[in-house]
Coordinates of C-alpha atoms in Angstrom, one line a residue:
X25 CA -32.2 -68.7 -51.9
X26 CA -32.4 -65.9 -54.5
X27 CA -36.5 -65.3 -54.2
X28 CA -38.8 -62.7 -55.9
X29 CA -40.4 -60.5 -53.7
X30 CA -43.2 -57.7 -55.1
X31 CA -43.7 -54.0 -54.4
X32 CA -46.5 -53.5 -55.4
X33 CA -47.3 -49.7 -56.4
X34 CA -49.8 -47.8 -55.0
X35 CA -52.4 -48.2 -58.0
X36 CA -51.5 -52.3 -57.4
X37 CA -51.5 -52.1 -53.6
X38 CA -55.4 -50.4 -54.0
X39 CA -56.7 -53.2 -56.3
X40 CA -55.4 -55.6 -54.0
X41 CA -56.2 -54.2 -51.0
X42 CA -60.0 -54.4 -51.9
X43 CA -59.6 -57.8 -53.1
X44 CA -58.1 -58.4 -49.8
X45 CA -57.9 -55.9 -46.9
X46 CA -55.6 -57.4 -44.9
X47 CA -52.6 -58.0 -47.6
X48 CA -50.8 -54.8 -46.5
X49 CA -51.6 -55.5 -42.8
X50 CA -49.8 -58.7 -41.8
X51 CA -47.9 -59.2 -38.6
X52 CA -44.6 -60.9 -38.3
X53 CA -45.4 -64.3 -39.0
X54 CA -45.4 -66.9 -35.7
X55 CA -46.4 -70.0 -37.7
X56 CA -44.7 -72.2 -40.2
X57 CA -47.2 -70.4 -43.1
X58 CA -49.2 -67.3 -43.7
X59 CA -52.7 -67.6 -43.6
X60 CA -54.8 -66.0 -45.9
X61 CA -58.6 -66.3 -47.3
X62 CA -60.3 -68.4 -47.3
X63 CA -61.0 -68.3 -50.9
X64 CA -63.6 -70.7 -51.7
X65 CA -62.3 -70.6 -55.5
X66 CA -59.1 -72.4 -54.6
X67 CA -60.4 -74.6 -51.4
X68 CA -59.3 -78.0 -53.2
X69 CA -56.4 -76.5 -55.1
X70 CA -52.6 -76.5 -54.3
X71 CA -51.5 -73.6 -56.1
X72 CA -47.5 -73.2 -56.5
X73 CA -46.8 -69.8 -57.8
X74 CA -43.5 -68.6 -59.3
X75 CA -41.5 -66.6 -62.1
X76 CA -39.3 -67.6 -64.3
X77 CA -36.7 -65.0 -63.8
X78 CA -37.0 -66.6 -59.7
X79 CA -33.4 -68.8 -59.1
X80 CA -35.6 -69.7 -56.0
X81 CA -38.1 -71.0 -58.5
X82 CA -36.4 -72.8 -60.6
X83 CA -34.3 -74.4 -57.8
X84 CA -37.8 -75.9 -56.0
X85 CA -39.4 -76.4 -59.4
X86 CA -38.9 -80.2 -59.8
X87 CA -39.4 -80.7 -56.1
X88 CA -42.8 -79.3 -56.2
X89 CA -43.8 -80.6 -59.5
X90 CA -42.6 -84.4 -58.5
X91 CA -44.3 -83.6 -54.6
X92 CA -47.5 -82.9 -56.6
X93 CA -48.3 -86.1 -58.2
X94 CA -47.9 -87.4 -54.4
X95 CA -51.2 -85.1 -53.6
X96 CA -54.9 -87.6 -53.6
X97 CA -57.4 -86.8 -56.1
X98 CA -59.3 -84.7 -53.6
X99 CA -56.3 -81.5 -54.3
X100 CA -55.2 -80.3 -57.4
X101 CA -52.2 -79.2 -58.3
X102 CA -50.9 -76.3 -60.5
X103 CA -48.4 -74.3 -61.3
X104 CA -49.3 -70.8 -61.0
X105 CA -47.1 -68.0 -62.8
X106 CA -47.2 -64.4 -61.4
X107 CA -49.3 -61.7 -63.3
X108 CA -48.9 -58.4 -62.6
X109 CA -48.7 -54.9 -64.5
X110 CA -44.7 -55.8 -65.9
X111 CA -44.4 -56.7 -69.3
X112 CA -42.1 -59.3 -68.4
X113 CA -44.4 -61.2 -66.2
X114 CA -47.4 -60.6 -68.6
X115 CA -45.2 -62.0 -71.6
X116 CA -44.3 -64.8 -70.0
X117 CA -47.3 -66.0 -68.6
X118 CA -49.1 -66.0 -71.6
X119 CA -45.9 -68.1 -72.9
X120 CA -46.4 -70.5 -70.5
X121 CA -50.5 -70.7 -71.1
X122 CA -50.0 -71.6 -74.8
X123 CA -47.2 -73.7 -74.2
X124 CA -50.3 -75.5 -71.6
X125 CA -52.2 -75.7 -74.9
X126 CA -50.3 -78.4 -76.0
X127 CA -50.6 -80.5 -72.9
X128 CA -48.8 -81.0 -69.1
X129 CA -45.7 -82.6 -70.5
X130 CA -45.2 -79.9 -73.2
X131 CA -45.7 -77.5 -70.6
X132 CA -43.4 -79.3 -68.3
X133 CA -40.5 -79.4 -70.8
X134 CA -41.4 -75.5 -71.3
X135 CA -40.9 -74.9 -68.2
X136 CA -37.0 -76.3 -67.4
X137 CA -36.2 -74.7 -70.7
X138 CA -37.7 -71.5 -70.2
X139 CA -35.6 -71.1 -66.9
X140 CA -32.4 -71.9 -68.7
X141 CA -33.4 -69.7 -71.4
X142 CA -34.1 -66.7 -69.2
X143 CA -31.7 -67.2 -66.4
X144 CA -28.6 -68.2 -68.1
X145 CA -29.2 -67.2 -71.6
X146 CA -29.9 -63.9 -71.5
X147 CA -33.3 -63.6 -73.9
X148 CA -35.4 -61.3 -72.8
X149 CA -39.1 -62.3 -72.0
X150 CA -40.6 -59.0 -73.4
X151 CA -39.8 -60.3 -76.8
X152 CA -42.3 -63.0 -79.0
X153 CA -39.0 -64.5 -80.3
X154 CA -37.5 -65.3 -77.2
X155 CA -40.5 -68.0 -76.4
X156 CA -40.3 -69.5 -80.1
X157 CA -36.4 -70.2 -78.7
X158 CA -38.0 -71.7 -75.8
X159 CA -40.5 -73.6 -77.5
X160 CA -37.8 -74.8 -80.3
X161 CA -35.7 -76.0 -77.0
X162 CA -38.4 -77.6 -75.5
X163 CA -39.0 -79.5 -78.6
X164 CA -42.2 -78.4 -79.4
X165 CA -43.6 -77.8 -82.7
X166 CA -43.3 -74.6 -83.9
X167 CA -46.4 -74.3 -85.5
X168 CA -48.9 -75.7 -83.1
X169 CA -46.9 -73.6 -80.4
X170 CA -47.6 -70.2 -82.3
X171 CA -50.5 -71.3 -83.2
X172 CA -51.5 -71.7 -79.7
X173 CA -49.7 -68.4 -78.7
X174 CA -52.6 -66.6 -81.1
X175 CA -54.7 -68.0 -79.0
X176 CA -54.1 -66.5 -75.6
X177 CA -55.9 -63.7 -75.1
X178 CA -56.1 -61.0 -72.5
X179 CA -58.6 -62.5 -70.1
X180 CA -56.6 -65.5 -70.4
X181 CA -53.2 -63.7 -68.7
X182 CA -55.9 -61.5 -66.3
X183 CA -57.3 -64.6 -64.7
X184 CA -54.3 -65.8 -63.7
X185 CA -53.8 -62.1 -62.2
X186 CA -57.1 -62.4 -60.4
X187 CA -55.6 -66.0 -58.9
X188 CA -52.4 -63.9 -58.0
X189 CA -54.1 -61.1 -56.2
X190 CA -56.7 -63.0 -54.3
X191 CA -54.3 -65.3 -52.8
X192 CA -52.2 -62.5 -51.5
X193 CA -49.0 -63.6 -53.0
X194 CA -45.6 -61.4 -52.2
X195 CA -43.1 -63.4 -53.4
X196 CA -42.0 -66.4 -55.0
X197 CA -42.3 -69.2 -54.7
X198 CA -45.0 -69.4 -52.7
X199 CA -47.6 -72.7 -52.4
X200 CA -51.1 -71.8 -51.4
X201 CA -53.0 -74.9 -50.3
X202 CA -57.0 -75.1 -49.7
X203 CA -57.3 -71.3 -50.5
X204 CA -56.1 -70.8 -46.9
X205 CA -52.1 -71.7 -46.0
X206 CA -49.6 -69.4 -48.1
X207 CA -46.0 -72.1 -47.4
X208 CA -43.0 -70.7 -48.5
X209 CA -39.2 -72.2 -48.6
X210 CA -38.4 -69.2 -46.0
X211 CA -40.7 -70.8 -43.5
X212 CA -38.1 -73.9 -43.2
X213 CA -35.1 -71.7 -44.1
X214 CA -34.5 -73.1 -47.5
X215 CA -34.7 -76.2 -46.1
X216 CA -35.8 -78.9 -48.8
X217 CA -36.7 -81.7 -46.6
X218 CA -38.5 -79.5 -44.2
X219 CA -40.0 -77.9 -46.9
X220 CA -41.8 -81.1 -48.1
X221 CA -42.4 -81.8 -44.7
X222 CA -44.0 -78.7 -43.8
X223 CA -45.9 -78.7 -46.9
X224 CA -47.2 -82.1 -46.2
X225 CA -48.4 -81.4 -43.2
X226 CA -50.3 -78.5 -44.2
X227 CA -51.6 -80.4 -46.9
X228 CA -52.7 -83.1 -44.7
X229 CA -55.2 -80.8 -42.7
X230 CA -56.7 -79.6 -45.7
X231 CA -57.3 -82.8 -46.9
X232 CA -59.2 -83.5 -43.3
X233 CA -60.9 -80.4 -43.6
X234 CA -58.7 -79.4 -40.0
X235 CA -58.1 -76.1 -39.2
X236 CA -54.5 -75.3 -38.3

């Protein structure tokens, strides 16, 4: 699977480091996940991060977002977009919060076209006009979309940075469960079924408050 891994730059690697000392001192993993935390912010979140320019991404997408709605009303689930200092990523995370703006399912259909868009299509993320294409795909209305594009704001796109960071994210996808597990597809070697499996089971010892 073609996944997105981040080198992060010294500057990056600093901030993150103090957020989380042991991000840049991790041992060959031995389990099926990468433990991280805990972050109390996240403990009944499932957190699936990811990119848009990811083929990995977009090839688990539907997987996770249909595995999701499986989850009991003790987890949440959200998608997560990467944020860090790439005007790419930052562009297209504050696409994807105003697309949010308009609800789950406009965000949803967003999403699918927003892949297409960017990984067959060729638009470029940098550019305002290449999410007004997505949001004309995705059939939303192009007022209330750029009217809810206005509306993102820095903080906005830096909180989802500060989500990013503290869960010690270093590639995508990943899915961070409880604020503790870090599960990704390379864990099962791409392997779908496992994959749900594995993500079941972690999610299952969160629910039970189990430590794995």
């Amino acid at each position: 699977m073609n996944r997105r891994h981040f080198l992060l730059s010294s500057s990056m690697a600093a901030a993150a480091t103090i957020a989380s000392p042991l991000l840049l001192a991790q041992e060959p993993p031995t389990e099926p996940f990468r433990r991280i935390g805990p972050n109390s912010e996240d403990k009944t979140k499932v957190l699936a991060f990811f990119q848009f320019s990811c083929p990995a991404c977009r090839a688990t997408h539907k997987l996770l977002d249909t595995w999701g709605t499986s989850l009991p009303n003790s987890l949440s689930f959200e998608f997560v977009p990467v944020v860090y200092p790439d005007m790419s990523v930052i562009a297209s995370a504050r696409a994807w919060l105003a697309a949010g703006r308009l609800g789950r399912e406009a965000q949803r259909t967003f999403e699918i076209a927003a892949y297409q868009l960017i990984q067959e299509g060729g638009h470029d993320p940098v550019q305002t006009a290449t999410w007004a294409v997505v949001a004309r795909q995705a059939g939303l209305s192009h007022s209330a979309y750029s009217q809810a594009w206005q509306q993102i704001g820095r903080d906005d796109v830096e909180n989802l940075g500060h989500v990013f960071f503290r869960n010690q994210v270093l590639a995508t996808p990943s899915v961070v469960l409880g604020g503790r597990y870090l599960v990704t597809p390379d864990n099962v070697n791409g392997n779908e079924a496992l994959f749900t499996q594995l993500l079941n089971g972690v999610a299952s010892a969160v629910i039970e408050g189990r430590t794995l």
